[in-house]
Amino acid sequence: MSLFDQVSKDIMSAMKAKEKVRLDALRNIKKYFIEAKTAPGNNDELPDAEALKILAKLAKQSHESAALFKEKGREELAAEELAQAEVIESYLPKALTEEEIAAQVKAIIAQLGATSMKDMGKVMGTASKQMAGRADGKMISDIVRKLLAE
């Protein structure tokens, strides 16, 4: 079952269970999925890899919003954003640790024969594809930069 179908099914169960926060989060996810699905050139399809990118982006946005709400003293809104982020993250694969990312980046560097910062673009492109949805792009970039500088 694709992520799109799973989210659609879970919307129904959240409605039956009257879980408002979960339902709001799932409807938001589905909205972004439909937008991506109907975008020009997508032929009304949404591969799971693309869906994972959307989910990762939504989770990151929710955490950023929660941080802003906390900063402004709006704890109730921050709590709601964090609850929605938790729902979104339940669809994401387990995030990679910094050590796991470093190990994969080292393997990619060896595979591509990268030796200097000039090769960062090649390494980042491959690493981003391999770890899509499981690692933050900034963390990957920092690790690639550190390893290539050695």
PDB file of C-alpha atoms in Angstrom:
ATOM      1  CA  MET A   1       0.000   0.000   0.000  1.00  0.00           C
ATOM      2  CA  SER A   2       1.384   3.400  -0.979  1.00  0.00           C
ATOM      3  CA  LEU A   3       1.791   6.182   1.564  1.00  0.00           C
ATOM      4  CA  PHE A   4      -0.995   8.120  -0.167  1.00  0.00           C
ATOM      5  CA  ASP A   5      -3.405   5.196   0.258  1.00  0.00           C
ATOM      6  CA  GLN A   6      -2.279   4.635   3.856  1.00  0.00           C
ATOM      7  CA  VAL A   7      -2.914   8.278   4.779  1.00  0.00           C
ATOM      8  CA  SER A   8      -6.342   8.164   3.119  1.00  0.00           C
ATOM      9  CA  LYS A   9      -7.228   5.033   5.088  1.00  0.00           C
ATOM     10  CA  ASP A  10      -5.944   6.556   8.335  1.00  0.00           C
ATOM     11  CA  ILE A  11      -8.074   9.676   7.784  1.00  0.00           C
ATOM     12  CA  MET A  12     -11.153   7.466   7.897  1.00  0.00           C
ATOM     13  CA  SER A  13     -10.061   5.744  11.113  1.00  0.00           C
ATOM     14  CA  ALA A  14      -9.178   9.114  12.727  1.00  0.00           C
ATOM     15  CA  MET A  15     -12.653  10.418  11.835  1.00  0.00           C
ATOM     16  CA  LYS A  16     -14.319   7.363  13.360  1.00  0.00           C
ATOM     17  CA  ALA A  17     -12.191   7.656  16.506  1.00  0.00           C
ATOM     18  CA  LYS A  18     -12.822  11.439  16.668  1.00  0.00           C
ATOM     19  CA  GLU A  19      -9.077  12.189  16.982  1.00  0.00           C
ATOM     20  CA  LYS A  20      -9.038  15.884  16.046  1.00  0.00           C
ATOM     21  CA  VAL A  21      -5.281  16.553  16.073  1.00  0.00           C
ATOM     22  CA  ARG A  22      -4.502  13.375  14.140  1.00  0.00           C
ATOM     23  CA  LEU A  23      -7.265  14.126  11.639  1.00  0.00           C
ATOM     24  CA  ASP A  24      -6.023  17.690  11.075  1.00  0.00           C
ATOM     25  CA  ALA A  25      -2.466  16.463  10.528  1.00  0.00           C
ATOM     26  CA  LEU A  26      -3.562  13.717   8.131  1.00  0.00           C
ATOM     27  CA  ARG A  27      -5.761  16.079   6.122  1.00  0.00           C
ATOM     28  CA  ASN A  28      -2.842  18.481   5.820  1.00  0.00           C
ATOM     29  CA  ILE A  29      -0.583  15.656   4.633  1.00  0.00           C
ATOM     30  CA  LYS A  30      -3.162  14.542   2.073  1.00  0.00           C
ATOM     31  CA  LYS A  31      -3.526  18.111   0.790  1.00  0.00           C
ATOM     32  CA  TYR A  32       0.215  18.267   0.035  1.00  0.00           C
ATOM     33  CA  PHE A  33       0.141  14.766  -1.469  1.00  0.00           C
ATOM     34  CA  ILE A  34      -2.696  15.736  -3.826  1.00  0.00           C
ATOM     35  CA  GLU A  35      -0.895  18.935  -4.840  1.00  0.00           C
ATOM     36  CA  ALA A  36       2.232  16.929  -5.682  1.00  0.00           C
ATOM     37  CA  LYS A  37       0.204  14.245  -7.435  1.00  0.00           C
ATOM     38  CA  THR A  38      -1.580  16.722  -9.701  1.00  0.00           C
ATOM     39  CA  ALA A  39       1.471  18.876 -10.428  1.00  0.00           C
ATOM     40  CA  PRO A  40       2.360  19.086 -14.134  1.00  0.00           C
ATOM     41  CA  GLY A  41       4.489  16.154 -15.241  1.00  0.00           C
ATOM     42  CA  ASN A  42       3.549  13.769 -12.433  1.00  0.00           C
ATOM     43  CA  ASN A  43       0.917  11.846 -14.428  1.00  0.00           C
ATOM     44  CA  ASP A  44      -1.360  11.713 -11.374  1.00  0.00           C
ATOM     45  CA  GLU A  45       1.143   9.532  -9.497  1.00  0.00           C
ATOM     46  CA  LEU A  46       3.011  10.048  -6.240  1.00  0.00           C
ATOM     47  CA  PRO A  47       5.927   7.679  -5.659  1.00  0.00           C
ATOM     48  CA  ASP A  48       6.644   6.867  -2.014  1.00  0.00           C
ATOM     49  CA  ALA A  49      10.090   8.482  -2.286  1.00  0.00           C
ATOM     50  CA  GLU A  50       8.455  11.795  -3.198  1.00  0.00           C
ATOM     51  CA  ALA A  51       5.862  11.338  -0.447  1.00  0.00           C
ATOM     52  CA  LEU A  52       8.653  10.814   2.106  1.00  0.00           C
ATOM     53  CA  LYS A  53      10.278  14.089   1.046  1.00  0.00           C
ATOM     54  CA  ILE A  54       6.971  15.880   1.560  1.00  0.00           C
ATOM     55  CA  LEU A  55       6.518  14.274   4.990  1.00  0.00           C
ATOM     56  CA  ALA A  56      10.043  15.232   6.067  1.00  0.00           C
ATOM     57  CA  LYS A  57       9.436  18.818   4.967  1.00  0.00           C
ATOM     58  CA  LEU A  58       6.112  18.985   6.834  1.00  0.00           C
ATOM     59  CA  ALA A  59       7.655  17.561  10.011  1.00  0.00           C
ATOM     60  CA  LYS A  60      10.466  20.097   9.870  1.00  0.00           C
ATOM     61  CA  GLN A  61       7.970  22.945   9.330  1.00  0.00           C
ATOM     62  CA  SER A  62       5.902  21.797  12.307  1.00  0.00           C
ATOM     63  CA  HIS A  63       8.948  21.762  14.585  1.00  0.00           C
ATOM     64  CA  GLU A  64       9.979  25.231  13.389  1.00  0.00           C
ATOM     65  CA  SER A  65       6.452  26.560  13.961  1.00  0.00           C
ATOM     66  CA  ALA A  66       6.359  25.037  17.440  1.00  0.00           C
ATOM     67  CA  ALA A  67       9.676  26.721  18.282  1.00  0.00           C
ATOM     68  CA  LEU A  68       8.299  30.084  17.113  1.00  0.00           C
ATOM     69  CA  PHE A  69       5.119  29.633  19.143  1.00  0.00           C
ATOM     70  CA  LYS A  70       7.142  28.785  22.259  1.00  0.00           C
ATOM     71  CA  GLU A  71       9.337  31.817  21.681  1.00  0.00           C
ATOM     72  CA  LYS A  72       6.236  34.030  21.548  1.00  0.00           C
ATOM     73  CA  GLY A  73       4.740  32.433  24.672  1.00  0.00           C
ATOM     74  CA  ARG A  74       1.949  30.532  22.907  1.00  0.00           C
ATOM     75  CA  GLU A  75       2.421  27.138  24.568  1.00  0.00           C
ATOM     76  CA  GLU A  76      -0.988  25.764  23.514  1.00  0.00           C
ATOM     77  CA  LEU A  77      -0.234  26.365  19.820  1.00  0.00           C
ATOM     78  CA  ALA A  78       3.268  24.933  20.227  1.00  0.00           C
ATOM     79  CA  ALA A  79       1.828  21.781  21.813  1.00  0.00           C
ATOM     80  CA  GLU A  80      -0.625  21.372  18.926  1.00  0.00           C
ATOM     81  CA  GLU A  81       2.164  21.762  16.337  1.00  0.00           C
ATOM     82  CA  LEU A  82       4.308  19.196  18.154  1.00  0.00           C
ATOM     83  CA  ALA A  83       1.378  16.770  18.289  1.00  0.00           C
ATOM     84  CA  GLN A  84       0.885  17.162  14.538  1.00  0.00           C
ATOM     85  CA  ALA A  85       4.633  16.699  13.970  1.00  0.00           C
ATOM     86  CA  GLU A  86       4.423  13.441  15.918  1.00  0.00           C
ATOM     87  CA  VAL A  87       1.645  12.201  13.608  1.00  0.00           C
ATOM     88  CA  ILE A  88       3.656  13.163  10.527  1.00  0.00           C
ATOM     89  CA  GLU A  89       6.821  11.509  11.844  1.00  0.00           C
ATOM     90  CA  SER A  90       4.951   8.259  12.429  1.00  0.00           C
ATOM     91  CA  TYR A  91       4.913   7.824   8.625  1.00  0.00           C
ATOM     92  CA  LEU A  92       8.624   8.523   8.208  1.00  0.00           C
ATOM     93  CA  PRO A  93      11.228   5.782   8.422  1.00  0.00           C
ATOM     94  CA  LYS A  94      13.457   5.847  11.479  1.00  0.00           C
ATOM     95  CA  ALA A  95      15.868   8.772  11.195  1.00  0.00           C
ATOM     96  CA  LEU A  96      19.546   7.984  10.796  1.00  0.00           C
ATOM     97  CA  THR A  97      21.937   8.861  13.600  1.00  0.00           C
ATOM     98  CA  GLU A  98      24.910  11.102  12.966  1.00  0.00           C
ATOM     99  CA  GLU A  99      27.240   8.061  13.052  1.00  0.00           C
ATOM    100  CA  GLU A 100      25.103   6.186  10.490  1.00  0.00           C
ATOM    101  CA  ILE A 101      25.073   9.226   8.201  1.00  0.00           C
ATOM    102  CA  ALA A 102      28.863   9.580   8.521  1.00  0.00           C
ATOM    103  CA  ALA A 103      29.348   5.894   7.677  1.00  0.00           C
ATOM    104  CA  GLN A 104      27.167   6.174   4.565  1.00  0.00           C
ATOM    105  CA  VAL A 105      28.896   9.390   3.480  1.00  0.00           C
ATOM    106  CA  LYS A 106      32.317   7.728   3.881  1.00  0.00           C
ATOM    107  CA  ALA A 107      31.145   4.854   1.670  1.00  0.00           C
ATOM    108  CA  ILE A 108      29.841   7.304  -0.944  1.00  0.00           C
ATOM    109  CA  ILE A 109      33.104   9.261  -0.900  1.00  0.00           C
ATOM    110  CA  ALA A 110      35.061   6.021  -1.432  1.00  0.00           C
ATOM    111  CA  GLN A 111      32.667   4.873  -4.170  1.00  0.00           C
ATOM    112  CA  LEU A 112      32.905   8.175  -6.064  1.00  0.00           C
ATOM    113  CA  GLY A 113      36.626   8.592  -5.420  1.00  0.00           C
ATOM    114  CA  ALA A 114      36.045  12.085  -4.013  1.00  0.00           C
ATOM    115  CA  THR A 115      39.168  13.722  -2.635  1.00  0.00           C
ATOM    116  CA  SER A 116      38.492  17.428  -2.135  1.00  0.00           C
ATOM    117  CA  MET A 117      35.808  20.045  -1.597  1.00  0.00           C
ATOM    118  CA  LYS A 118      35.482  20.293  -5.388  1.00  0.00           C
ATOM    119  CA  ASP A 119      33.683  16.935  -5.258  1.00  0.00           C
ATOM    120  CA  MET A 120      31.132  18.088  -2.680  1.00  0.00           C
ATOM    121  CA  GLY A 121      28.348  18.494  -5.255  1.00  0.00           C
ATOM    122  CA  LYS A 122      28.700  14.925  -6.507  1.00  0.00           C
ATOM    123  CA  VAL A 123      28.846  13.506  -2.984  1.00  0.00           C
ATOM    124  CA  MET A 124      25.882  15.608  -1.783  1.00  0.00           C
ATOM    125  CA  GLY A 125      23.755  14.601  -4.768  1.00  0.00           C
ATOM    126  CA  THR A 126      24.306  10.895  -4.174  1.00  0.00           C
ATOM    127  CA  ALA A 127      24.007  11.158  -0.387  1.00  0.00           C
ATOM    128  CA  SER A 128      20.795  13.175  -0.559  1.00  0.00           C
ATOM    129  CA  LYS A 129      19.172  10.597  -2.830  1.00  0.00           C
ATOM    130  CA  GLN A 130      20.269   7.645  -0.692  1.00  0.00           C
ATOM    131  CA  MET A 131      19.182   9.188   2.604  1.00  0.00           C
ATOM    132  CA  ALA A 132      16.063  11.061   1.447  1.00  0.00           C
ATOM    133  CA  GLY A 133      13.516  11.320   4.233  1.00  0.00           C
ATOM    134  CA  ARG A 134      15.818   9.663   6.762  1.00  0.00           C
ATOM    135  CA  ALA A 135      18.329  12.451   7.356  1.00  0.00           C
ATOM    136  CA  ASP A 136      18.315  16.236   7.437  1.00  0.00           C
ATOM    137  CA  GLY A 137      20.018  17.826   4.428  1.00  0.00           C
ATOM    138  CA  LYS A 138      21.945  20.286   6.591  1.00  0.00           C
ATOM    139  CA  MET A 139      23.366  17.481   8.730  1.00  0.00           C
ATOM    140  CA  ILE A 140      24.404  15.558   5.601  1.00  0.00           C
ATOM    141  CA  SER A 141      26.042  18.703   4.222  1.00  0.00           C
ATOM    142  CA  ASP A 142      27.970  19.361   7.454  1.00  0.00           C
ATOM    143  CA  ILE A 143      29.244  15.777   7.570  1.00  0.00           C
ATOM    144  CA  VAL A 144      30.240  15.782   3.879  1.00  0.00           C
ATOM    145  CA  ARG A 145      32.066  19.086   4.337  1.00  0.00           C
ATOM    146  CA  LYS A 146      33.883  17.792   7.430  1.00  0.00           C
ATOM    147  CA  LEU A 147      34.912  14.503   5.794  1.00  0.00           C
ATOM    148  CA  LEU A 148      36.088  16.110   2.565  1.00  0.00           C
ATOM    149  CA  ALA A 149      38.136  18.690   4.474  1.00  0.00           C
ATOM    150  CA  GLU A 150      40.133  15.938   6.235  1.00  0.00           C
TER     151      GLU A 150
END
